[in-house]
XYZ file of C-alpha atoms in Angstrom:
431
model
C -0.121 0.063 -0.125
C 1.256 3.777 -0.750
C 1.819 5.164 2.648
C 1.323 8.718 1.043
C -2.242 8.002 -0.138
C -3.228 6.340 3.161
C -2.002 9.567 5.131
C -3.809 11.761 2.943
C -7.272 9.567 3.138
C -6.546 9.535 6.955
C -6.409 13.255 7.105
C -9.369 13.543 4.598
C -11.621 11.461 6.660
C -10.434 13.816 9.819
C -11.727 16.932 7.996
C -14.781 15.486 6.910
C -15.397 14.499 10.793
C -15.001 18.323 11.278
C -17.691 18.830 9.019
C -20.185 17.648 11.818
C -19.053 19.988 14.514
C -18.874 22.697 12.079
C -22.307 22.264 10.666
C -23.737 22.438 14.276
C -22.270 25.761 14.659
C -23.500 26.897 11.368
C -26.927 25.747 12.224
C -26.665 26.898 15.681
C -25.797 30.303 15.198
C -28.772 30.635 12.567
C -31.408 30.032 15.047
C -32.897 31.499 18.288
C -30.917 31.481 21.397
C -33.172 29.240 23.014
C -32.872 26.741 20.172
C -28.913 26.429 19.771
C -28.668 23.315 21.720
C -31.322 21.284 20.113
C -30.279 22.362 16.695
C -26.716 21.454 17.736
C -27.986 17.874 19.306
C -29.645 17.037 16.152
C -26.421 17.266 14.328
C -24.559 15.410 16.676
C -27.377 12.830 17.627
C -28.135 12.245 13.832
C -24.486 11.905 12.732
C -24.001 9.509 15.718
C -26.995 7.009 15.070
C -26.075 6.606 11.215
C -22.174 5.991 12.386
C -23.542 2.876 14.280
C -25.817 1.878 11.693
C -23.328 2.430 9.076
C -20.786 -0.405 10.938
C -23.741 -2.566 11.486
C -25.023 -2.876 7.750
C -24.839 0.705 6.240
C -21.482 0.096 4.502
C -22.544 -3.190 3.128
C -25.938 -1.651 1.548
C -23.800 0.938 0.028
C -20.810 -0.804 -1.055
C -21.671 -4.298 -1.139
C -21.943 -6.459 -4.334
C -25.251 -5.031 -5.931
C -28.041 -7.511 -5.105
C -29.286 -9.408 -8.219
C -26.739 -7.361 -10.176
C -29.393 -4.560 -10.726
C -27.191 -1.642 -9.293
C -29.862 -0.606 -6.521
C -28.808 -2.118 -3.695
C -25.716 -3.514 -2.062
C -25.836 -7.144 -0.317
C -26.782 -6.041 3.292
C -25.046 -9.269 4.794
C -21.449 -9.030 2.660
C -19.980 -6.783 5.152
C -22.729 -6.602 7.919
C -20.362 -5.760 11.123
C -17.558 -4.722 9.023
C -15.139 -7.546 10.731
C -14.520 -8.742 7.169
C -12.653 -5.670 6.406
C -10.040 -6.452 9.283
C -7.858 -8.304 6.746
C -5.495 -6.523 4.636
C -6.027 -6.085 0.820
C -2.502 -6.243 -0.910
C -3.980 -5.150 -4.211
C -5.692 -2.090 -2.583
C -3.633 1.337 -2.903
C -5.499 2.273 0.580
C -7.066 -0.383 3.071
C -10.779 -0.963 2.530
C -11.546 -0.172 6.063
C -10.108 3.477 5.670
C -12.326 3.890 2.606
C -15.126 2.571 5.006
C -14.325 5.123 7.436
C -14.039 7.817 4.908
C -17.450 7.198 3.591
C -18.958 7.039 7.086
C -18.665 10.564 7.657
C -20.276 11.160 4.129
C -23.365 9.372 5.733
C -23.231 11.168 8.785
C -23.028 14.746 7.125
C -25.565 14.141 4.775
C -27.899 12.917 7.439
C -27.240 16.113 9.573
C -27.780 18.676 6.618
C -31.400 17.456 6.984
C -31.835 18.751 10.297
C -31.810 22.356 9.264
C -35.395 22.013 7.574
C -36.531 21.075 11.091
C -35.115 23.611 13.389
C -36.840 24.360 16.674
C -39.906 22.498 15.965
C -39.312 18.552 15.711
C -39.403 16.362 18.515
C -35.774 15.124 19.462
C -37.030 11.720 19.393
C -38.944 12.078 16.264
C -35.762 13.269 14.574
C -33.636 10.530 15.656
C -36.190 7.721 14.514
C -36.418 9.884 11.106
C -32.571 9.938 10.862
C -32.063 6.453 11.265
C -34.706 5.273 8.927
C -33.818 7.824 6.119
C -30.383 6.765 6.380
C -31.038 3.325 5.669
C -34.070 3.755 3.293
C -32.664 6.604 1.337
C -28.722 7.680 1.726
C -27.571 3.950 1.918
C -29.217 2.959 -1.431
C -28.425 6.507 -3.079
C -24.759 6.295 -2.135
C -24.713 2.553 -3.742
C -26.087 3.876 -6.684
C -23.538 6.792 -7.300
C -20.556 5.893 -5.380
C -20.197 2.251 -5.684
C -18.122 1.459 -8.797
C -18.037 -2.256 -10.559
C -14.364 -3.945 -10.440
C -12.881 -4.550 -13.641
C -13.205 -8.071 -13.918
C -16.922 -7.854 -13.119
C -16.986 -9.877 -10.196
C -18.241 -6.906 -8.135
C -21.288 -5.062 -9.432
C -21.767 -1.350 -8.678
C -24.401 1.070 -8.744
C -26.452 1.996 -11.650
C -25.626 5.654 -11.834
C -21.973 5.228 -11.507
C -21.828 2.502 -13.855
C -24.888 2.063 -16.200
C -25.689 5.392 -16.677
C -21.822 7.016 -16.240
C -23.168 10.299 -14.578
C -20.386 12.028 -13.116
C -20.721 13.172 -9.364
C -16.936 13.394 -7.724
C -17.952 14.046 -3.902
C -21.753 14.077 -3.490
C -23.911 16.468 -5.411
C -26.203 13.750 -5.772
C -26.024 11.324 -3.321
C -25.210 14.075 -0.573
C -26.696 17.758 -1.220
C -29.040 17.360 -3.817
C -30.522 14.078 -1.636
C -30.365 16.107 1.340
C -31.859 19.068 0.035
C -35.052 17.297 -1.637
C -35.471 15.344 1.712
C -35.639 18.434 3.699
C -38.012 19.878 1.335
C -40.352 16.741 2.069
C -39.913 17.061 5.730
C -40.709 20.268 5.906
C -44.026 20.043 4.341
C -44.916 17.280 6.571
C -43.942 19.117 9.782
C -45.577 22.189 8.735
C -44.595 25.716 9.525
C -43.512 27.309 12.831
C -45.885 29.146 14.713
C -46.090 32.698 13.475
C -44.268 31.778 10.212
C -42.683 33.681 8.529
C -42.342 36.356 10.749
C -40.963 33.928 13.730
C -39.170 36.493 15.963
C -38.115 33.676 18.372
C -36.367 32.011 15.878
C -33.910 34.843 14.430
C -30.139 34.034 13.759
C -29.059 35.023 17.702
C -25.063 34.732 16.453
C -23.696 35.785 13.258
C -20.304 35.365 14.492
C -20.910 31.583 14.943
C -22.534 31.206 11.525
C -18.997 32.548 9.895
C -17.079 30.374 12.069
C -19.059 27.382 10.991
C -18.826 28.398 7.539
C -15.050 28.748 7.754
C -14.795 25.159 9.628
C -16.728 23.770 6.857
C -14.653 25.293 4.111
C -11.755 23.595 5.803
C -13.523 20.284 5.905
C -14.469 20.376 2.482
C -11.048 20.116 1.135
C -11.099 16.659 2.728
C -14.553 15.873 1.550
C -13.805 16.520 -2.155
C -10.081 16.389 -2.455
C -10.055 13.155 -0.253
C -12.615 11.634 -2.935
C -9.888 11.413 -5.189
C -8.600 8.808 -3.104
C -5.007 9.315 -3.664
C -2.515 11.928 -3.049
C -1.596 12.987 -6.614
C -2.874 15.188 -9.478
C -6.512 14.459 -9.296
C -6.410 15.939 -5.611
C -4.435 18.599 -6.383
C -6.707 19.709 -9.194
C -10.061 19.174 -6.586
C -8.386 21.288 -4.172
C -7.534 23.989 -6.354
C -11.155 24.089 -8.017
C -12.783 23.883 -4.492
C -10.862 26.755 -3.324
C -11.480 29.239 -5.975
C -15.099 28.328 -6.821
C -16.122 28.949 -2.896
C -14.531 32.303 -3.121
C -16.317 33.237 -6.419
C -19.539 32.143 -4.761
C -19.173 34.321 -1.655
C -18.230 36.867 -4.029
C -21.450 36.552 -6.219
C -23.927 36.316 -3.453
C -22.535 39.542 -1.662
C -22.559 41.159 -4.852
C -26.580 40.213 -5.699
C -26.994 41.463 -2.166
C -25.489 44.696 -2.612
C -27.567 45.364 -5.806
C -30.699 44.161 -4.490
C -30.775 45.144 -0.663
C -28.198 47.957 -0.489
C -25.681 45.885 1.713
C -23.488 42.746 1.875
C -24.046 40.644 4.934
C -22.420 38.215 6.892
C -25.149 36.028 6.727
C -25.095 36.143 2.743
C -21.276 35.960 2.802
C -21.296 32.593 4.602
C -24.277 31.205 2.330
C -22.623 32.200 -0.911
C -19.429 30.289 0.568
C -21.519 27.338 1.187
C -23.819 27.360 -1.934
C -20.522 27.439 -4.136
C -18.995 24.509 -2.263
C -21.971 22.547 -2.839
C -22.194 23.330 -6.412
C -18.466 22.376 -7.109
C -18.535 19.339 -4.822
C -19.901 17.186 -8.034
C -17.934 19.294 -10.431
C -14.608 19.693 -8.973
C -12.781 16.484 -11.040
C -14.462 17.850 -14.082
C -13.673 21.095 -14.671
C -11.021 23.535 -15.098
C -9.980 26.175 -12.480
C -12.190 28.689 -14.672
C -14.929 26.559 -14.900
C -15.161 26.023 -11.039
C -15.111 30.059 -11.143
C -17.994 29.985 -13.285
C -19.855 27.292 -11.387
C -19.142 28.941 -7.947
C -20.265 32.481 -9.234
C -23.344 30.943 -10.784
C -24.148 29.074 -7.491
C -23.886 31.968 -5.266
C -25.933 34.204 -7.513
C -28.835 32.009 -8.012
C -28.935 30.318 -4.668
C -29.252 34.085 -3.197
C -32.509 34.398 -5.213
C -33.643 30.817 -4.304
C -34.023 31.212 -0.773
C -36.882 33.221 -1.414
C -38.658 30.139 -2.848
C -39.782 29.231 0.693
C -41.740 32.425 0.994
C -43.176 32.229 -2.450
C -43.935 28.759 -2.292
C -45.298 28.387 1.452
C -43.074 25.647 2.878
C -41.000 26.626 6.133
C -37.193 25.576 5.435
C -35.721 26.823 8.445
C -32.166 27.085 7.617
C -32.440 27.413 3.725
C -31.487 23.801 3.233
C -33.625 23.595 -0.209
C -32.468 27.246 -1.537
C -28.749 26.147 -0.732
C -28.317 22.197 -1.046
C -30.998 21.560 -3.158
C -30.475 24.167 -5.652
C -26.664 24.143 -5.323
C -26.355 20.532 -6.070
C -28.933 20.459 -9.261
C -26.500 23.567 -10.442
C -23.567 21.674 -9.831
C -24.433 18.457 -11.200
C -25.998 19.790 -14.277
C -23.432 22.568 -15.103
C -20.834 19.650 -15.468
C -22.460 19.014 -18.948
C -21.437 22.449 -20.043
C -18.264 23.091 -18.323
C -16.600 19.825 -18.357
C -13.214 19.549 -19.902
C -11.168 16.532 -20.735
C -8.156 17.794 -19.520
C -9.683 17.627 -15.960
C -9.232 14.366 -14.061
C -12.917 13.042 -15.097
C -11.504 13.022 -18.507
C -14.802 13.803 -20.160
C -16.068 16.988 -22.313
C -19.213 19.088 -22.069
C -20.812 21.393 -24.413
C -18.531 24.361 -23.912
C -15.784 22.109 -25.201
C -16.933 20.162 -27.779
C -18.740 17.170 -26.048
C -22.114 17.826 -27.301
C -25.432 17.416 -25.351
C -25.056 13.644 -24.231
C -23.208 14.274 -20.626
C -25.830 16.990 -19.979
C -28.672 14.284 -20.676
C -26.753 11.617 -18.354
C -26.329 14.226 -15.532
C -30.167 15.473 -15.861
C -31.173 11.778 -15.788
C -29.396 11.160 -12.734
C -30.609 14.296 -11.190
C -34.260 13.586 -11.696
C -33.967 9.808 -10.339
C -32.090 11.136 -7.216
C -34.875 13.819 -6.635
C -37.786 11.626 -7.125
C -36.656 8.528 -5.001
C -35.530 10.758 -2.055
C -38.579 12.982 -1.982
C -41.009 10.027 -2.310
C -39.444 7.974 0.470
C -38.545 10.793 2.773
C -42.255 11.960 2.359
C -43.307 8.381 3.408
C -40.969 8.207 6.547
C -42.323 11.311 7.782
C -45.994 10.536 7.051
C -45.558 7.215 9.344
C -43.940 9.020 12.098
C -46.015 11.834 12.044
C -49.194 9.415 12.357
C -47.433 7.064 14.906
C -45.127 9.268 17.687
C -45.945 12.493 16.189
C -43.094 14.970 14.698
C -44.267 18.588 16.397
C -43.208 19.737 19.794
C -46.093 21.565 21.635
C -46.698 25.176 20.718
C -45.735 26.443 24.182
C -42.658 24.661 23.931
C -41.977 25.764 20.457
C -42.758 29.512 21.360
C -40.266 29.669 24.805
C -37.766 27.636 22.914
C -37.067 23.978 22.395
C -33.868 23.635 24.459
C -35.585 23.653 27.944
C -38.273 21.670 26.620
C -36.454 18.852 25.115
C -32.985 18.860 26.937
C -33.469 20.386 30.208
C -30.962 23.046 29.392
C -30.232 26.294 28.401
C -27.138 27.565 26.294
C -27.204 31.061 27.518
C -28.400 31.592 31.390
C -29.818 34.709 32.546
C -30.442 35.894 36.041
C -33.932 35.433 35.515
C -33.497 31.622 34.544
C -34.013 28.848 37.091
C -30.826 27.063 38.290
C -32.498 23.319 38.349
C -34.407 23.038 35.112
C -35.793 19.288 35.995
C -36.051 16.580 33.815
C -37.310 17.143 29.893
C -40.549 17.419 29.418
C -42.121 13.897 27.828
C -44.516 15.018 25.441
C -41.375 17.070 23.966
C -38.521 14.253 23.709
């Protein structure tokens, strides 16, 4: 095994793990002061549960040999418990168990992203049930479709999008961001609007510095997310690293410019959101485009997503932290723009429309996009409906208005002189 590759993927896995607390800070700063602990607990709790499921059967569902050779789901028993990965594979450039650990954090981050649509109004227990079922029925299968590649000798069959369709998703535009974004839309529709929406005074961002810190840490983690997906420390990872850096910068500037033109000021929230929007968009495309293509994709994502966040007001759904406007729209943009900006000089080695490749790649990317959107939305909607009709999704109105932290976790993030020292046990109906 190549020790340099092993060291790089170990570091990349740690960087992707950093994205979980970074997301908790990013989301936490965007909610009211009496909602921050619950928001952060949703990120940490959901991610931890998914990590356990990944070890039990998730990795096998995502990267096991495709059942029936159909490319839909991996054999759940093949790597159940992951003990089969303890033996060293002399033919691999990195240990298979390291790849499993790297991909584990992709599953954790994706699930945590969905939490942003339910901020401040979803029972914590209901969220944990949702996170586990959603990862099992939605993320693991789609990860198989997109990330599981067939072996050269045909002994291992991977997912249909990666192998039969041949769509490009270098690091997770389809499986991570678009998947989480459309799931957030389905969950928000079933969950319903916050009381007083859209003018929810108690839900306004309480700490813009936390949002910026979280966004900055996410940017750092994204280098492991994208460059680590090259699975080696070489030219491909280097190209992806630069593309990720310049795209993010272009997105921040584009969002700020649109804000300045439309509203007269470039805000810190807008800067953070523009940065994340561009990172989302470059994720699928980072191995397919040149640095100039990355700049274009980042700028387009920053500008378009700054307008897309208004969709929730026009269409009437309460996507509390703009998961739809940023991750769904950004993921769609990045995936489809590959069909225009891809160049065969980049690591993926294919050309899009602007480089003489015709419309074929754009058609492939569009089909993959449609498949993920339809499957994720429908299954997520069903999962949310079942939980709603059994244990219930929403906390009590009183608890929502005074802040979910005290009701669900018996804690305040920031104590004042008026707050009781002994908060007691969490209220059962709000768990």
